[in-house]
Amino acid sequence: MRRWGFIWWLIALQLLLGAARPAVAAPVLPRVELGLSPAGKPEDVAVSLQILFLLTVLSLAPAILILTTSFTRIVVVLSFVRSGLATQQVPPNQVIIGLALFLTFFVMAPYWQEVNQAALQPYLAGQIPATTAFERGVQPIRNFMFKETREKDLALFVRLANLPQPRGPEDIPTHVLIPAFVISELKTAFEIGFLIYIPFLIIDMVVASTLMSMGMLMLPPVMISLPFKLLLFVLVDGWHLVVQALIQSF
């Protein structure tokens, strides 16, 4: 009994000490608020427009990377290779897009270095204003697109835009050049894809004819032709040839 009484006495003493101790303030969490308030100065409006423009550019960055570089041609050709092999999702989409991105960086590296030296570094050093930096930075990319764009596609969009007859590349706006470059890239990619499909198509036709002559109509030809396609692709070092043809096409 004495033992239990001593224990209860300790518990009561601890409660009394805890009550006498000053209460610790709970941690204050910050509150995030989003709202609109009237601008007091014209500079406030300018800053708001700059932030809105920056968010718009960041949201369009993937489209700019895809449609103004070699990414379109590369990813379409790699997709044709996978379709010709009939390997379903092998390589997976992540591998195809990742390889296309790194090949794009390889192809565009000289042009991006020119942009960095002529526009970005002088702008960061405060030597040129933003408008001059933009004009200098877009010029190497325009040169690349002009080199890869067919005259027929360029003339199509010049005519659709009701522009006068251009005397040189500087007379063609960028918003006219980009769609002409994209459809030129798609045409080139489909031409390369057609050449890639021919050997695979021949294998499919030979296997299908052999199965029909043997009376094996219920056996899917894809099951038999797939190993032969993979064997042919490995023997000729297909990925090496495809990547080499893609890089040299630029």
PDB file of N, CA and C in Angstrom, residues 6 18 34-35 42 64 109 129 151 164 193 209 213 225 230 242:
ATOM      1  N   PHE A   6       3.094   6.015  -2.719  1.00  0.00           N
ATOM      2  CA  PHE A   6       4.242   6.798  -3.154  1.00  0.00           C
ATOM      3  C   PHE A   6       4.166   7.093  -4.658  1.00  0.00           C
ATOM      4  N   GLY A  18       3.643  20.413 -13.956  1.00  0.00           N
ATOM      5  CA  GLY A  18       3.253  20.690 -15.337  1.00  0.00           C
ATOM      6  C   GLY A  18       2.264  21.832 -15.430  1.00  0.00           C
ATOM      7  N   LEU A  34      -3.416  34.340 -52.475  1.00  0.00           N
ATOM      8  CA  LEU A  34      -3.371  34.758 -53.871  1.00  0.00           C
ATOM      9  C   LEU A  34      -4.536  35.696 -54.119  1.00  0.00           C
ATOM     10  N   GLY A  35      -4.243  36.827 -54.726  1.00  0.00           N
ATOM     11  CA  GLY A  35      -5.318  37.766 -54.959  1.00  0.00           C
ATOM     12  C   GLY A  35      -4.901  38.844 -55.932  1.00  0.00           C
ATOM     13  N   PRO A  42       2.338  52.779 -62.701  1.00  0.00           N
ATOM     14  CA  PRO A  42       2.471  52.079 -63.986  1.00  0.00           C
ATOM     15  C   PRO A  42       3.508  50.966 -63.945  1.00  0.00           C
ATOM     16  N   ILE A  64       7.948  24.816 -78.165  1.00  0.00           N
ATOM     17  CA  ILE A  64       9.054  25.509 -78.836  1.00  0.00           C
ATOM     18  C   ILE A  64      10.213  24.548 -79.070  1.00  0.00           C
ATOM     19  N   ALA A 109      23.401  21.486 -80.706  1.00  0.00           N
ATOM     20  CA  ALA A 109      24.438  22.063 -79.837  1.00  0.00           C
ATOM     21  C   ALA A 109      25.199  23.215 -80.494  1.00  0.00           C
ATOM     22  N   PRO A 129      20.312  45.166 -74.544  1.00  0.00           N
ATOM     23  CA  PRO A 129      18.962  45.049 -73.974  1.00  0.00           C
ATOM     24  C   PRO A 129      18.299  43.737 -74.373  1.00  0.00           C
ATOM     25  N   GLU A 151      11.546  24.906-100.137  1.00  0.00           N
ATOM     26  CA  GLU A 151      11.040  26.161-100.699  1.00  0.00           C
ATOM     27  C   GLU A 151       9.545  26.072-100.990  1.00  0.00           C
ATOM     28  N   PRO A 164       4.049  39.966 -99.287  1.00  0.00           N
ATOM     29  CA  PRO A 164       4.664  40.267-100.585  1.00  0.00           C
ATOM     30  C   PRO A 164       5.826  39.318-100.877  1.00  0.00           C
ATOM     31  N   GLY A 193      11.089   6.945 -92.917  1.00  0.00           N
ATOM     32  CA  GLY A 193      10.301   5.834 -92.386  1.00  0.00           C
ATOM     33  C   GLY A 193       9.881   4.846 -93.456  1.00  0.00           C
ATOM     34  N   SER A 209       3.629 -15.751 -97.065  1.00  0.00           N
ATOM     35  CA  SER A 209       3.522 -16.648 -98.219  1.00  0.00           C
ATOM     36  C   SER A 209       3.933 -18.070 -97.848  1.00  0.00           C
ATOM     37  N   SER A 213       1.474 -21.361 -98.017  1.00  0.00           N
ATOM     38  CA  SER A 213       1.822 -22.530 -98.831  1.00  0.00           C
ATOM     39  C   SER A 213       1.871 -23.807 -98.001  1.00  0.00           C
ATOM     40  N   SER A 225       7.475 -13.916 -88.042  1.00  0.00           N
ATOM     41  CA  SER A 225       8.337 -12.889 -88.659  1.00  0.00           C
ATOM     42  C   SER A 225       9.076 -12.047 -87.641  1.00  0.00           C
ATOM     43  N   LEU A 230      13.986  -9.131 -85.762  1.00  0.00           N
ATOM     44  CA  LEU A 230      14.960  -8.798 -84.730  1.00  0.00           C
ATOM     45  C   LEU A 230      16.364  -9.295 -85.115  1.00  0.00           C
ATOM     46  N   VAL A 242      20.415   3.648 -88.189  1.00  0.00           N
ATOM     47  CA  VAL A 242      19.303   4.616 -88.096  1.00  0.00           C
ATOM     48  C   VAL A 242      19.800   5.946 -87.543  1.00  0.00           C
TER      49      VAL A 242
END
